[in-house]
Amino acid sequence: DYESAYEAYTQALNCSPNGPQSHVYYSNRAAALCYLERYQDAEMDSLKSLGLEPTYGKAHARLGLSRFFLHDYAGAVQAYTLALEYDPGNAASQSYLTKAKAKLAKQQQKQQQQQQQ
């Protein structure tokens, strides 16, 4: 259950906020937060993970997912692009990158239409 996972990672971070595995704890807690639909919190945990380990591909992917569901498609594209740079075989990141690019294009097209009116 994702609430229990969230609590377990929170306890681990309370014990070791800057330890050698803390970037993993933040990233895993971000994943639990995404499943709990707490996307802003997930975005913050992903950024904390990346602050500790900037090349951690899973944290970039979780940042992308949280931004996707926050409708920050440009941010999601950026995060997924980096995720694939560090973890090129990640099929979920590739799939969500494609989805985020499509949503971003649609969003930009809508903004252009609104500006023309």
mmCIF file of C-alpha atoms in Angstrom:
data_model
loop_
_atom_site.group_PDB
_atom_site.id
_atom_site.type_symbol
_atom_site.label_atom_id
_atom_site.label_comp_id
_atom_site.label_asym_id
_atom_site.label_seq_id
_atom_site.Cartn_x
_atom_site.Cartn_y
_atom_site.Cartn_z
ATOM 1 C CA ASP A 1 0.000 0.000 0.000
ATOM 2 C CA TYR A 2 1.368 3.371 -1.077
ATOM 3 C CA GLU A 3 0.530 5.211 2.132
ATOM 4 C CA SER A 4 2.640 2.703 4.076
ATOM 5 C CA ALA A 5 5.459 3.079 1.546
ATOM 6 C CA TYR A 6 5.284 6.855 1.926
ATOM 7 C CA GLU A 7 5.514 6.533 5.711
ATOM 8 C CA ALA A 8 8.417 4.061 5.518
ATOM 9 C CA TYR A 9 10.448 6.319 3.219
ATOM 10 C CA THR A 10 9.653 9.297 5.440
ATOM 11 C CA GLN A 11 11.036 7.396 8.433
ATOM 12 C CA ALA A 12 14.155 6.464 6.484
ATOM 13 C CA LEU A 13 14.672 10.102 5.508
ATOM 14 C CA ASN A 14 14.199 11.236 9.097
ATOM 15 C CA CYS A 15 17.029 8.894 10.074
ATOM 16 C CA SER A 16 19.276 9.750 7.124
ATOM 17 C CA PRO A 17 18.262 12.904 5.211
ATOM 18 C CA ASN A 18 21.616 13.196 3.416
ATOM 19 C CA GLY A 19 22.940 9.646 3.530
ATOM 20 C CA PRO A 20 24.346 7.626 0.642
ATOM 21 C CA GLN A 21 20.902 6.196 -0.232
ATOM 22 C CA SER A 22 18.791 9.255 0.551
ATOM 23 C CA HIS A 23 18.380 10.110 -3.132
ATOM 24 C CA VAL A 24 16.759 6.689 -3.603
ATOM 25 C CA TYR A 25 14.450 7.244 -0.614
ATOM 26 C CA TYR A 26 13.310 10.617 -1.960
ATOM 27 C CA SER A 27 12.759 9.172 -5.419
ATOM 28 C CA ASN A 28 10.849 6.157 -4.095
ATOM 29 C CA ARG A 29 8.752 8.391 -1.864
ATOM 30 C CA ALA A 30 8.027 10.505 -4.959
ATOM 31 C CA ALA A 31 6.767 7.362 -6.703
ATOM 32 C CA ALA A 32 4.465 6.583 -3.770
ATOM 33 C CA LEU A 33 3.237 10.188 -3.809
ATOM 34 C CA CYS A 34 2.416 9.909 -7.520
ATOM 35 C CA TYR A 35 0.282 6.842 -6.825
ATOM 36 C CA LEU A 36 -1.406 8.828 -4.046
ATOM 37 C CA GLU A 37 -2.015 11.620 -6.600
ATOM 38 C CA ARG A 38 0.019 14.103 -4.550
ATOM 39 C CA TYR A 39 1.887 15.402 -7.563
ATOM 40 C CA GLN A 40 3.268 18.645 -6.122
ATOM 41 C CA ASP A 41 4.795 16.748 -3.215
ATOM 42 C CA ALA A 42 6.149 14.166 -5.662
ATOM 43 C CA GLU A 43 7.731 16.931 -7.718
ATOM 44 C CA MET A 44 9.442 18.321 -4.598
ATOM 45 C CA ASP A 45 10.777 14.901 -3.552
ATOM 46 C CA SER A 46 12.063 14.266 -7.070
ATOM 47 C CA LEU A 47 13.912 17.580 -6.985
ATOM 48 C CA LYS A 48 15.367 16.725 -3.563
ATOM 49 C CA SER A 49 16.565 13.398 -4.936
ATOM 50 C CA LEU A 50 18.181 15.127 -7.904
ATOM 51 C CA GLY A 51 19.784 17.667 -5.586
ATOM 52 C CA LEU A 52 21.588 14.755 -3.950
ATOM 53 C CA GLU A 53 22.255 12.717 -7.117
ATOM 54 C CA PRO A 54 21.724 14.673 -10.369
ATOM 55 C CA THR A 55 22.316 11.636 -12.596
ATOM 56 C CA TYR A 56 19.684 9.393 -10.981
ATOM 57 C CA GLY A 57 17.465 8.474 -13.920
ATOM 58 C CA LYS A 58 14.525 7.246 -11.862
ATOM 59 C CA ALA A 59 14.283 10.607 -10.085
ATOM 60 C CA HIS A 60 14.155 12.374 -13.471
ATOM 61 C CA ALA A 61 11.407 9.964 -14.558
ATOM 62 C CA ARG A 62 9.392 10.593 -11.391
ATOM 63 C CA LEU A 63 9.861 14.321 -11.842
ATOM 64 C CA GLY A 64 8.527 13.896 -15.366
ATOM 65 C CA LEU A 65 5.509 11.954 -14.149
ATOM 66 C CA SER A 66 4.633 14.468 -11.457
ATOM 67 C CA ARG A 67 4.971 17.369 -13.903
ATOM 68 C CA PHE A 68 2.905 15.515 -16.508
ATOM 69 C CA PHE A 69 0.000 15.203 -14.073
ATOM 70 C CA LEU A 70 0.475 18.834 -12.987
ATOM 71 C CA HIS A 71 -0.009 19.736 -16.688
ATOM 72 C CA ASP A 72 3.536 21.129 -16.882
ATOM 73 C CA TYR A 73 4.196 19.385 -20.181
ATOM 74 C CA ALA A 74 7.333 21.383 -21.018
ATOM 75 C CA GLY A 75 8.784 20.418 -17.625
ATOM 76 C CA ALA A 76 7.753 16.800 -18.181
ATOM 77 C CA VAL A 77 9.465 16.711 -21.600
ATOM 78 C CA GLN A 78 12.632 18.128 -20.076
ATOM 79 C CA ALA A 79 12.591 15.642 -17.183
ATOM 80 C CA TYR A 80 11.872 12.615 -19.382
ATOM 81 C CA THR A 81 14.574 13.641 -21.846
ATOM 82 C CA LEU A 82 17.089 13.643 -18.993
ATOM 83 C CA ALA A 83 15.667 10.406 -17.598
ATOM 84 C CA LEU A 84 16.359 8.708 -20.921
ATOM 85 C CA GLU A 85 19.835 10.188 -21.048
ATOM 86 C CA TYR A 86 20.674 8.398 -17.782
ATOM 87 C CA ASP A 87 18.439 5.337 -18.281
ATOM 88 C CA PRO A 88 18.058 4.893 -22.057
ATOM 89 C CA GLY A 89 16.222 1.564 -21.895
ATOM 90 C CA ASN A 90 13.324 2.808 -19.775
ATOM 91 C CA ALA A 91 10.199 2.067 -21.838
ATOM 92 C CA ALA A 92 7.872 3.946 -19.460
ATOM 93 C CA SER A 93 9.969 7.099 -19.741
ATOM 94 C CA GLN A 94 9.963 6.815 -23.530
ATOM 95 C CA SER A 95 6.196 6.319 -23.583
ATOM 96 C CA TYR A 96 5.513 9.272 -21.280
ATOM 97 C CA LEU A 97 7.985 11.453 -23.200
ATOM 98 C CA THR A 98 5.939 10.810 -26.341
ATOM 99 C CA LYS A 99 2.698 11.589 -24.480
ATOM 100 C CA ALA A 100 4.148 14.752 -22.923
ATOM 101 C CA LYS A 101 5.395 15.999 -26.303
ATOM 102 C CA ALA A 102 1.931 15.481 -27.796
ATOM 103 C CA LYS A 103 0.236 17.276 -24.885
ATOM 104 C CA LEU A 104 2.763 20.120 -25.098
ATOM 105 C CA ALA A 105 2.171 20.548 -28.843
ATOM 106 C CA LYS A 106 -1.586 20.634 -28.270
ATOM 107 C CA GLN A 107 -1.173 23.129 -25.408
ATOM 108 C CA GLN A 108 1.052 25.391 -27.531
ATOM 109 C CA GLN A 109 -1.362 25.204 -30.459
ATOM 110 C CA LYS A 110 -4.247 26.227 -28.200
ATOM 111 C CA GLN A 111 -2.228 29.157 -26.825
ATOM 112 C CA GLN A 112 -1.407 30.326 -30.346
ATOM 113 C CA GLN A 113 -5.087 30.196 -31.309
ATOM 114 C CA GLN A 114 -6.025 32.219 -28.234
ATOM 115 C CA GLN A 115 -3.397 34.851 -29.035
ATOM 116 C CA GLN A 116 -4.721 35.224 -32.567
ATOM 117 C CA GLN A 117 -8.251 36.004 -31.361
#
